[in-house]
Coordinates of C-alpha atoms in Angstrom, one line a residue:
Chain A
M64 CA 133.3 92.8 140.7
A65 CA 135.9 90.6 142.4
L66 CA 136.7 87.5 140.3
P67 CA 138.8 85.2 142.5
F68 CA 137.7 82.0 140.7
F69 CA 138.0 83.2 137.1
Y70 CA 141.3 81.7 136.3
S71 CA 140.3 78.0 136.0
I72 CA 139.2 77.0 132.5
Q73 CA 136.2 74.7 132.4
S74 CA 136.7 72.9 129.1
S75 CA 133.4 71.1 129.3
S76 CA 131.5 74.4 128.9
V77 CA 134.0 76.4 126.9
S78 CA 135.8 74.3 124.2
S79 CA 139.4 75.1 123.3
K80 CA 138.1 75.6 119.7
G81 CA 135.6 78.1 120.9
C82 CA 138.4 80.3 122.3
L83 CA 140.9 79.6 119.7
F84 CA 140.8 83.1 118.3
L85 CA 141.0 85.2 121.4
P86 CA 143.7 87.8 120.5
T87 CA 145.0 88.3 124.0
G88 CA 143.7 85.5 126.3
G89 CA 140.8 83.1 126.7
C90 CA 137.2 82.7 127.9
L91 CA 137.3 81.7 131.6
R92 CA 134.5 80.9 133.9
D93 CA 133.8 81.6 137.5
K94 CA 133.0 78.3 139.1
R95 CA 130.5 79.8 141.5
T96 CA 128.6 82.0 139.2
S97 CA 129.1 80.3 135.8
R98 CA 130.0 83.7 134.4
L99 CA 132.5 84.2 131.7
A100 CA 135.6 86.3 131.9
F101 CA 138.1 87.5 129.3
V102 CA 141.7 87.4 130.5
S103 CA 144.8 88.9 129.1
A104 CA 148.4 88.3 130.3
K105 CA 148.2 91.6 132.2
K106 CA 144.6 92.2 133.3
S107 CA 143.9 96.0 133.3
G108 CA 141.0 98.0 134.8
S109 CA 139.5 98.3 131.3
D110 CA 139.5 94.5 130.8
F111 CA 137.5 94.2 134.0
C112 CA 135.2 96.9 132.8
L113 CA 134.6 95.2 129.5
E114 CA 134.0 91.8 131.2
S115 CA 131.3 93.5 133.3
K116 CA 129.7 95.1 130.3
V117 CA 129.6 91.8 128.4
E118 CA 128.1 90.0 131.4
T119 CA 125.4 92.7 131.7
L120 CA 124.7 92.4 128.1
L121 CA 124.5 88.6 128.1
D122 CA 122.2 88.8 131.2
G123 CA 119.8 90.9 129.0
V124 CA 119.4 88.2 126.4
K125 CA 116.3 86.1 126.8
W126 CA 117.8 82.6 126.6
D127 CA 115.3 79.8 126.1
D128 CA 114.9 76.8 128.4
K129 CA 118.0 75.2 127.0
G130 CA 120.0 78.5 127.4
L131 CA 120.0 79.2 123.7
A132 CA 119.0 81.9 121.3
V133 CA 118.8 82.1 117.5
A134 CA 121.7 83.7 115.6
M135 CA 121.9 84.5 111.9
A136 CA 125.1 85.4 110.1
Q137 CA 124.6 88.1 107.4
N138 CA 127.1 89.4 104.8
V139 CA 127.7 93.1 105.8
D140 CA 128.1 94.2 102.2
T141 CA 125.6 92.1 100.1
G142 CA 123.0 91.5 102.9
A143 CA 122.9 87.8 102.0
I144 CA 121.9 85.6 105.0
L145 CA 124.8 83.2 105.1
M146 CA 123.7 80.7 107.7
Q147 CA 121.7 80.3 110.9
G148 CA 122.6 78.6 114.1
F149 CA 122.0 78.6 117.8
V150 CA 124.1 80.4 120.4
N151 CA 124.5 80.2 124.2
R152 CA 126.3 82.7 126.5
D153 CA 129.7 81.3 125.7
A154 CA 129.2 81.5 121.9
V155 CA 128.2 85.1 122.0
A156 CA 131.0 86.0 124.5
T157 CA 133.5 84.2 122.2
T158 CA 132.2 86.0 119.2
I159 CA 132.5 89.4 120.9
S160 CA 136.1 88.7 121.9
S161 CA 137.3 86.8 118.8
R162 CA 135.3 88.7 116.2
K163 CA 134.6 85.4 114.4
A164 CA 131.0 84.1 114.2
T165 CA 130.7 81.4 116.8
F166 CA 127.7 79.1 117.5
Y167 CA 126.7 76.3 119.8
S168 CA 126.2 72.9 118.3
R169 CA 123.1 71.3 119.8
S170 CA 124.1 67.9 118.4
R171 CA 127.6 67.9 119.7
S172 CA 127.0 70.1 122.8
T173 CA 130.1 72.2 122.0
L174 CA 130.9 75.7 120.7
W175 CA 132.0 75.9 117.2
T176 CA 133.4 78.8 115.2
K177 CA 132.4 78.9 111.6
G178 CA 135.6 78.4 109.6
E179 CA 137.5 76.4 112.2
S180 CA 137.8 73.6 109.7
S181 CA 137.3 75.3 106.3
K182 CA 139.1 78.6 107.3
N183 CA 136.1 80.4 105.8
F184 CA 135.6 82.5 108.9
I185 CA 132.8 85.1 109.2
N186 CA 134.6 88.2 110.4
I187 CA 132.3 90.2 112.7
H188 CA 131.6 93.9 112.0
N189 CA 128.7 94.3 114.4
I190 CA 126.2 92.2 116.4
F191 CA 122.6 93.2 116.8
L192 CA 119.9 92.0 119.2
D193 CA 116.2 92.1 118.3
C194 CA 113.4 93.9 120.2
D195 CA 112.6 90.8 122.2
Q196 CA 116.3 90.1 123.1
D197 CA 116.1 86.5 121.9
S198 CA 117.4 86.7 118.3
I199 CA 120.8 87.9 117.1
I200 CA 122.3 89.1 113.8
Y201 CA 126.1 88.5 113.3
L202 CA 126.8 91.1 110.7
G203 CA 130.1 90.1 109.1
K204 CA 132.3 89.5 106.1
P205 CA 132.9 85.9 105.1
D206 CA 136.4 84.8 104.1
G207 CA 134.9 82.4 101.6
P208 CA 131.8 80.3 100.9
T209 CA 129.8 79.7 104.1
C210 CA 128.0 76.5 103.3
H211 CA 129.7 73.1 103.9
T212 CA 128.6 72.3 100.3
G213 CA 130.8 75.1 98.9
S214 CA 127.8 77.3 98.2
E215 CA 128.1 81.0 99.1
T216 CA 125.3 80.6 101.6
C217 CA 123.3 77.7 103.0
Y218 CA 120.1 78.9 101.4
Y219 CA 119.9 77.6 97.8
T220 CA 116.7 75.6 97.8
S221 CA 113.7 77.6 96.6
V222 CA 110.5 76.2 97.9
L223 CA 108.3 78.0 95.4
D224 CA 110.4 77.0 92.4
Q225 CA 110.0 73.4 93.6
L226 CA 106.2 73.8 93.8
N227 CA 106.1 75.3 90.4
D228 CA 108.3 72.5 88.9
Q229 CA 110.8 75.2 87.7
Q230 CA 114.0 73.7 86.4
V231 CA 116.8 75.4 88.2
V232 CA 120.3 75.0 86.7
G233 CA 122.7 74.7 89.7
D234 CA 122.0 76.3 93.0
K235 CA 119.6 79.2 93.1
L236 CA 120.6 81.3 96.1
A237 CA 118.2 83.3 98.1
L238 CA 119.3 86.5 96.4
T239 CA 118.0 90.0 97.0
T240 CA 117.4 92.4 94.1
L241 CA 120.8 93.8 93.4
S242 CA 122.5 90.3 93.7
L243 CA 119.8 88.7 91.6
L244 CA 120.3 91.4 88.9
E245 CA 124.0 90.7 89.0
F246 CA 123.4 87.0 88.7
T247 CA 121.1 87.5 85.8
I248 CA 123.7 89.6 84.0
S249 CA 126.3 86.9 84.6
Q250 CA 124.0 84.3 83.1
R251 CA 123.6 86.4 79.9
K252 CA 127.4 86.7 79.8
A253 CA 127.8 82.9 80.2
E254 CA 125.2 82.3 77.4
L255 CA 127.4 84.4 75.0
V256 CA 130.4 82.2 75.8
T257 CA 128.5 78.9 75.5
S258 CA 126.7 80.1 72.3
Q259 CA 123.4 79.4 74.0
N260 CA 120.6 81.5 72.3
G261 CA 118.3 82.0 75.3
K262 CA 115.9 84.9 75.1
P263 CA 116.4 88.1 73.2
S264 CA 118.4 90.2 75.5
W265 CA 119.4 93.9 75.7
T266 CA 122.0 92.8 78.2
K267 CA 123.7 90.6 75.6
C268 CA 123.7 93.5 73.1
L269 CA 125.5 95.7 75.6
L270 CA 127.9 92.9 76.6
L271 CA 128.9 92.6 72.9
D272 CA 129.3 96.3 72.2
G273 CA 131.4 98.1 74.7
K274 CA 131.0 101.4 72.8
L275 CA 127.2 101.2 73.0
L276 CA 127.5 100.3 76.7
C277 CA 129.6 103.3 77.5
S278 CA 127.4 105.7 75.5
K279 CA 124.4 104.3 77.5
I280 CA 126.1 104.8 80.8
R281 CA 127.1 108.4 80.0
E282 CA 123.5 109.0 78.7
E283 CA 121.8 107.6 81.7
A284 CA 124.0 109.5 84.1
D285 CA 123.1 112.7 82.2
E286 CA 119.4 111.8 82.4
L287 CA 119.7 111.2 86.1
C288 CA 121.3 114.6 86.6
R289 CA 118.5 116.2 84.5
T290 CA 115.9 114.9 86.9
L291 CA 117.5 117.2 89.5
E292 CA 118.3 120.1 87.2
E293 CA 114.8 120.1 85.6
N294 CA 113.0 119.3 88.8
E295 CA 111.4 116.2 87.5
D296 CA 109.3 114.1 89.8
K297 CA 110.6 111.4 92.2
S298 CA 109.5 108.4 90.0
C299 CA 111.7 109.8 87.1
T300 CA 114.7 110.0 89.4
A301 CA 114.1 106.4 90.7
S302 CA 113.7 105.2 87.1
E303 CA 116.8 107.0 85.8
M304 CA 118.9 105.8 88.8
A305 CA 117.7 102.2 88.0
D306 CA 119.0 102.7 84.4
V307 CA 122.4 104.0 85.7
L308 CA 122.7 101.1 88.1
Y309 CA 121.8 98.4 85.5
H310 CA 124.1 99.7 82.8
A311 CA 127.0 100.2 85.2
M312 CA 126.5 96.7 86.4
V313 CA 126.8 95.3 82.8
L314 CA 130.1 97.1 82.7
L315 CA 131.1 95.5 86.0
A316 CA 130.3 92.1 84.5
L317 CA 132.4 92.8 81.5
K318 CA 135.3 93.7 83.7
D319 CA 134.7 90.7 86.1
V320 CA 134.1 93.0 89.0
N321 CA 131.6 91.9 91.7
V322 CA 129.1 94.3 93.1
E323 CA 130.3 93.0 96.5
D324 CA 133.8 94.4 95.8
V325 CA 132.3 97.8 95.0
L326 CA 130.3 97.8 98.2
E327 CA 133.4 96.9 100.2
V328 CA 135.2 99.9 98.7
L329 CA 132.3 102.1 99.8
R330 CA 132.3 100.6 103.3
L331 CA 136.0 101.1 103.8
R332 CA 135.7 104.7 102.5
F333 CA 132.8 105.9 104.6
S334 CA 134.4 104.9 107.8
K335 CA 136.2 108.2 107.4
S336 CA 134.7 111.6 106.4
G337 CA 134.7 112.2 102.7
I338 CA 137.1 115.1 103.0
E339 CA 139.5 113.1 105.1
E340 CA 139.2 110.2 102.6
K341 CA 139.8 112.4 99.5
S342 CA 142.9 113.8 101.2
S343 CA 144.2 110.3 102.0
R344 CA 143.8 109.3 98.4
K345 CA 145.7 112.3 97.1
S346 CA 148.6 111.6 99.4
Chain B
M106 CA 96.3 60.3 97.5
A107 CA 92.6 59.9 98.5
L108 CA 91.6 62.6 101.0
P109 CA 88.2 61.7 102.4
F110 CA 88.7 63.4 105.7
F111 CA 90.1 66.7 104.5
Y112 CA 87.0 68.8 104.7
S113 CA 86.7 69.2 108.5
I114 CA 88.5 72.2 109.8
Q115 CA 90.3 71.6 113.1
S116 CA 90.4 75.1 114.5
S117 CA 92.6 74.1 117.5
S118 CA 95.5 73.4 115.2
V119 CA 94.9 75.8 112.4
S120 CA 93.6 79.2 113.7
S121 CA 91.1 81.2 111.6
K122 CA 93.6 84.0 111.6
G123 CA 96.3 81.7 110.2
C124 CA 94.1 81.0 107.2
L125 CA 92.6 84.5 106.9
F126 CA 94.4 85.3 103.7
L127 CA 93.9 82.2 101.6
P128 CA 92.7 83.5 98.3
T129 CA 90.4 80.6 97.3
G130 CA 89.8 78.5 100.4
G131 CA 91.3 77.4 103.7
C132 CA 93.9 75.1 105.3
L133 CA 92.1 71.9 106.2
R134 CA 93.4 68.9 108.0
D135 CA 93.0 65.1 107.6
K136 CA 92.0 63.9 111.1
R137 CA 93.8 60.6 110.6
T138 CA 97.1 61.8 109.1
S139 CA 97.3 65.4 110.5
R140 CA 98.2 66.5 107.0
L141 CA 97.1 69.8 105.6
A142 CA 95.0 70.4 102.5
F143 CA 94.2 73.5 100.5
V144 CA 90.6 73.6 99.4
S145 CA 88.9 75.8 96.8
A146 CA 85.2 75.9 96.2
K147 CA 85.7 73.6 93.2
K148 CA 88.7 71.3 93.8
S149 CA 90.5 70.6 90.6
G150 CA 93.2 68.0 89.8
S151 CA 95.9 70.7 89.9
D152 CA 94.8 71.6 93.5
F153 CA 95.3 68.0 94.6
C154 CA 98.6 68.0 92.8
L155 CA 99.7 71.2 94.6
E156 CA 98.6 69.8 98.0
S157 CA 100.6 66.7 97.4
K158 CA 103.7 68.7 96.5
V159 CA 103.3 71.0 99.6
E160 CA 103.0 67.9 101.8
T161 CA 106.1 66.3 100.3
L162 CA 108.0 69.5 100.8
L163 CA 106.9 69.9 104.4
D164 CA 107.8 66.2 105.0
G165 CA 111.4 67.2 103.9
V166 CA 111.7 69.9 106.6
K167 CA 113.6 68.7 109.7
W168 CA 111.2 69.9 112.4
D169 CA 112.6 70.0 115.9
D170 CA 111.1 68.0 118.9
K171 CA 108.4 70.6 119.2
G172 CA 107.5 70.4 115.5
L173 CA 109.2 73.8 114.8
A174 CA 111.8 75.3 112.6
V175 CA 113.4 78.8 112.5
A176 CA 112.1 81.3 109.9
M177 CA 113.6 84.7 109.1
A178 CA 111.8 87.4 107.1
Q179 CA 114.1 89.3 104.7
N180 CA 113.3 92.4 102.6
V181 CA 113.7 91.2 99.0
D182 CA 115.0 94.6 97.9
T183 CA 117.2 95.9 100.6
G184 CA 118.3 92.6 102.1
A185 CA 117.4 93.8 105.6
I186 CA 116.5 91.0 108.1
L187 CA 113.1 92.2 109.2
M188 CA 112.3 89.7 112.0
Q189 CA 112.8 86.1 113.1
G190 CA 110.2 83.7 114.4
F191 CA 109.4 80.0 114.5
V192 CA 107.2 78.1 112.1
N193 CA 105.4 74.7 112.2
R194 CA 103.9 72.8 109.2
D195 CA 100.7 74.9 109.3
A196 CA 102.6 78.2 109.3
V197 CA 104.7 77.3 106.2
A198 CA 101.6 75.9 104.4
T199 CA 99.7 79.0 105.2
T200 CA 102.5 81.2 104.0
I201 CA 102.7 79.3 100.8
S202 CA 99.0 79.6 100.0
S203 CA 98.5 83.2 101.3
R204 CA 101.8 84.6 100.3
K205 CA 101.9 86.5 103.7
A206 CA 104.7 85.7 106.1
T207 CA 103.1 83.5 108.8
F208 CA 104.7 82.2 112.0
Y209 CA 103.8 80.0 115.0
S210 CA 103.6 81.8 118.4
R211 CA 105.2 79.6 121.0
S212 CA 103.8 81.6 123.9
R213 CA 100.2 81.6 122.5
S214 CA 100.3 78.2 120.7
T215 CA 98.7 79.7 117.6
L216 CA 99.6 80.7 114.1
W217 CA 100.0 84.4 113.5
T218 CA 100.4 86.3 110.3
K219 CA 102.7 89.3 110.6
G220 CA 100.5 92.3 109.8
E221 CA 97.2 90.7 110.9
S222 CA 96.9 93.6 113.5
S223 CA 99.1 96.3 112.0
K224 CA 98.3 95.6 108.4
N225 CA 102.1 95.7 107.8
F226 CA 102.1 92.3 106.0
I227 CA 105.3 90.8 104.6
N228 CA 104.3 89.9 101.0
I229 CA 106.2 86.7 100.1
H230 CA 108.3 86.6 96.9
N231 CA 110.1 83.4 97.6
I232 CA 110.8 80.9 100.3
F233 CA 114.2 79.2 100.8
L234 CA 115.2 76.2 102.9
D235 CA 118.8 75.8 104.1
C236 CA 121.1 72.9 103.4
D237 CA 120.0 71.2 106.7
Q238 CA 116.3 71.6 105.9
D239 CA 115.7 73.2 109.3
S240 CA 115.9 76.9 108.7
I241 CA 113.8 79.0 106.4
I242 CA 114.1 82.4 104.7
Y243 CA 110.8 84.2 103.9
L244 CA 112.0 86.6 101.2
G245 CA 109.4 89.3 100.9
K246 CA 108.3 92.9 100.6
P247 CA 107.0 94.6 103.8
D248 CA 103.9 96.8 103.6
G249 CA 105.4 99.0 106.4
P250 CA 107.6 98.8 109.4
T251 CA 107.9 95.3 110.7
C252 CA 108.7 95.8 114.4
H253 CA 105.9 96.4 116.9
T254 CA 107.9 99.4 118.0
G255 CA 107.4 101.1 114.6
S256 CA 111.0 100.4 113.6
E257 CA 111.6 99.2 110.1
T258 CA 113.1 96.0 111.4
C259 CA 113.3 94.4 114.9
Y260 CA 117.1 94.6 114.9
Y261 CA 118.1 98.1 116.2
T262 CA 120.3 97.3 119.2
S263 CA 124.0 97.2 118.5
V264 CA 125.8 95.0 121.0
L265 CA 129.2 96.4 120.0
D266 CA 128.1 100.0 120.2
Q267 CA 126.8 99.3 123.7
L268 CA 130.1 97.8 124.7
N269 CA 132.0 100.8 123.3
D270 CA 129.7 103.2 125.1
Q271 CA 128.9 104.8 121.7
Q272 CA 126.0 107.2 121.9
V273 CA 123.5 106.3 119.3
V274 CA 120.9 108.9 118.5
G275 CA 117.6 107.0 117.9
D276 CA 117.6 103.4 116.7
K277 CA 120.6 102.1 114.8
L278 CA 119.3 99.5 112.5
A279 CA 121.4 96.5 111.5
L280 CA 122.2 98.0 108.1
T281 CA 124.3 96.5 105.4
T282 CA 126.6 98.7 103.4
L283 CA 124.3 100.4 100.8
S284 CA 121.6 101.1 103.4
L285 CA 124.2 102.3 105.9
L286 CA 125.6 104.7 103.3
E287 CA 122.1 105.9 102.5
F288 CA 121.5 106.5 106.2
T289 CA 124.8 108.4 106.6
I290 CA 123.9 110.7 103.7
S291 CA 120.5 111.3 105.2
Q292 CA 122.1 112.2 108.5
R293 CA 124.3 114.8 106.7
K294 CA 121.2 116.2 105.0
A295 CA 119.5 116.5 108.4
E296 CA 122.5 118.2 109.9
L297 CA 122.1 120.9 107.2
V298 CA 118.5 121.5 108.2
T299 CA 119.1 121.7 111.9
S300 CA 122.3 123.8 111.4
Q301 CA 124.4 121.2 113.3
N302 CA 128.0 121.5 112.3
G303 CA 129.2 117.9 112.7
K304 CA 132.3 116.8 110.9
P305 CA 133.6 118.5 107.7
S306 CA 131.7 116.7 105.0
W307 CA 132.0 116.3 101.3
T308 CA 128.5 115.1 101.3
K309 CA 127.2 118.4 102.7
C310 CA 129.2 120.3 100.0
L311 CA 127.4 118.2 97.4
L312 CA 124.0 118.5 99.0
L313 CA 124.4 122.3 99.1
D314 CA 125.5 122.7 95.5
G315 CA 123.4 120.8 92.9
K316 CA 125.6 122.1 90.0
L317 CA 128.7 120.6 91.6
L318 CA 126.9 117.4 92.4
C319 CA 125.7 116.9 88.8
S320 CA 129.1 117.7 87.3
K321 CA 130.6 115.1 89.7
I322 CA 128.0 112.4 88.6
R323 CA 128.7 113.0 84.9
E324 CA 132.5 113.1 85.6
E325 CA 132.4 109.8 87.6
A326 CA 130.2 108.0 85.0
D327 CA 132.8 109.1 82.4
E328 CA 135.7 107.8 84.5
L329 CA 133.8 104.5 85.0
C330 CA 133.5 104.1 81.2
R331 CA 137.1 104.9 80.7
T332 CA 138.2 101.9 82.9
L333 CA 136.6 99.8 80.2
E334 CA 137.7 101.9 77.2
E335 CA 141.3 102.2 78.4
N336 CA 141.4 98.7 79.8
E337 CA 142.3 99.8 83.3
D338 CA 142.5 97.1 86.1
K339 CA 139.6 95.8 88.1
S340 CA 140.4 97.8 91.2
C341 CA 140.0 101.0 89.2
T342 CA 136.6 99.9 88.0
A343 CA 135.4 99.0 91.5
S344 CA 136.7 102.4 92.8
E345 CA 135.0 104.4 90.0
M346 CA 131.8 102.5 90.4
A347 CA 131.8 103.3 94.1
D348 CA 132.2 107.0 93.1
V349 CA 129.3 106.8 90.7
L350 CA 127.1 105.0 93.4
Y351 CA 128.0 107.5 96.2
H352 CA 127.4 110.6 94.1
A353 CA 124.2 109.3 92.6
M354 CA 123.0 108.4 96.1
V355 CA 123.5 112.0 97.2
L356 CA 121.3 113.1 94.3
L357 CA 118.7 110.5 95.5
A358 CA 118.8 112.0 99.0
L359 CA 118.3 115.5 97.5
K360 CA 115.3 114.3 95.6
D361 CA 114.0 112.3 98.6
V362 CA 114.1 109.0 96.7
N363 CA 115.0 105.9 98.6
V364 CA 117.4 103.3 97.3
E365 CA 114.7 100.8 98.1
D366 CA 112.5 102.5 95.5
V367 CA 115.2 102.2 92.9
L368 CA 115.7 98.5 93.7
E369 CA 112.0 97.9 93.4
V370 CA 112.0 99.5 89.9
L371 CA 114.9 97.2 88.9
R372 CA 113.1 94.1 90.3
L373 CA 109.9 94.8 88.5
R374 CA 111.8 95.5 85.3
F375 CA 114.0 92.4 85.2
S376 CA 111.1 90.0 85.5
K377 CA 110.8 90.7 81.8
S378 CA 113.6 90.6 79.2
G379 CA 115.2 94.0 78.7
I380 CA 114.0 94.2 75.1
E381 CA 110.4 93.3 76.1
E382 CA 110.7 95.8 78.9
K383 CA 111.9 98.6 76.7
S384 CA 109.1 97.9 74.2
S385 CA 106.5 98.1 76.9
R386 CA 107.9 101.5 78.1
K387 CA 107.7 102.9 74.6
S388 CA 104.1 101.9 74.1

């Protein structure tokens, strides 16, 4: 593909902010075809090849009548949906090249990269298109809270709680099971500090007695193993694994370690084979 | 709020399918105000109160110029984003009353409930609005695969893998860390069955030797406890917890137990206090 017109930036369609994070160049646009290009100081054959692939990929997206698609940013470790916005071709192209989640603002008619003001970027690990090619997941790791309110995610208003007149202390994030369990344990820990009584709580008993907690963790790990050794049924294994997870998460709370930190350790590890990883730890 | 006109169904705006799952009545519409109402055979004061709350809540959503907002369905246990669609007032009202994720089809101009054909409903546990009141999470439990292709979710096309020319065998779902680790372990298990060699793999060693696996699980649980007992730093705790999780997940794979099943056990348990839950298990 010959690209004679690529080297004139059209700032009206690609904002300087939108291209701020390009490591080696910028997003440029062919005046005749409205297609994007990535340029580096020395443009190699592989750069042209990548451009072509990105263009083909963007051609495959079913943009709506305004040239937009929906994009959701999701935390790669916890699975939390951080925010949702809209994207055009330039926003996705910029996200691919900068690896920072970038959207199109419908009200301001410009690209914007989440974090360009707050520095709480969402660092992209992968991008997924749905079966209809009109919806996108930005799977990434946020540098800090995503919401402009300072909340971890933009989703902290529970419709059903409002309808049930449930009093919610502070924000109640849209948490999935593991994160909700972690939140519940952290609430029990906070109740101990503030001397609130709350409900009777096994979690509080464990938080107050590290010796009991450790004996339970060892016991539950042993019981999980016995479901394999004694060929117990699947429901026993699921139940014992739930026990292991819960008790271990109480220990994490006592040590002020987030489940997200553990998941990050796992993610970084399994990018190598286990044997390679174990060797690297030994060295 | 007097509702003299509520009892005439306008099928053009609220499809029979959209209201199929209302447990006690249907979605009805006031001809003058275009507002929805929920009716039961005997309409009580609390029904009117709920209607009023739902109306107030729907008034607070920032619908776009077509009366729509974005809605994403997320698996309450795994955190997987299952699908994304658009919703209007009727779709959200129907979802609230039926507790089945319901959307508005822009191409067919009708409500549709995910699962009305396939029976793979998404059973709603909570609904969240974002900080801008124009984006919604349906947090729910799917009865089966969500995608019309039979895939667990609609997001199985990795943009970055396509750009990197990575060969993907089968669908590669947009998996977050825990699910991706589970998937990787299941691949190692499959390689054992098909006698594929693949990379050297600690996971395969563990899968082939249950005695080694169980000794590792007990050992890692002990090491996790020692980070508390011996006051080791937080990074040790995170690392040991990652070891516990990984080895326990290999055991789950050997027993054909899904992490999702374990998370479901946890979710069902922590809806009660731990002490109440332990009592109920003993009885």
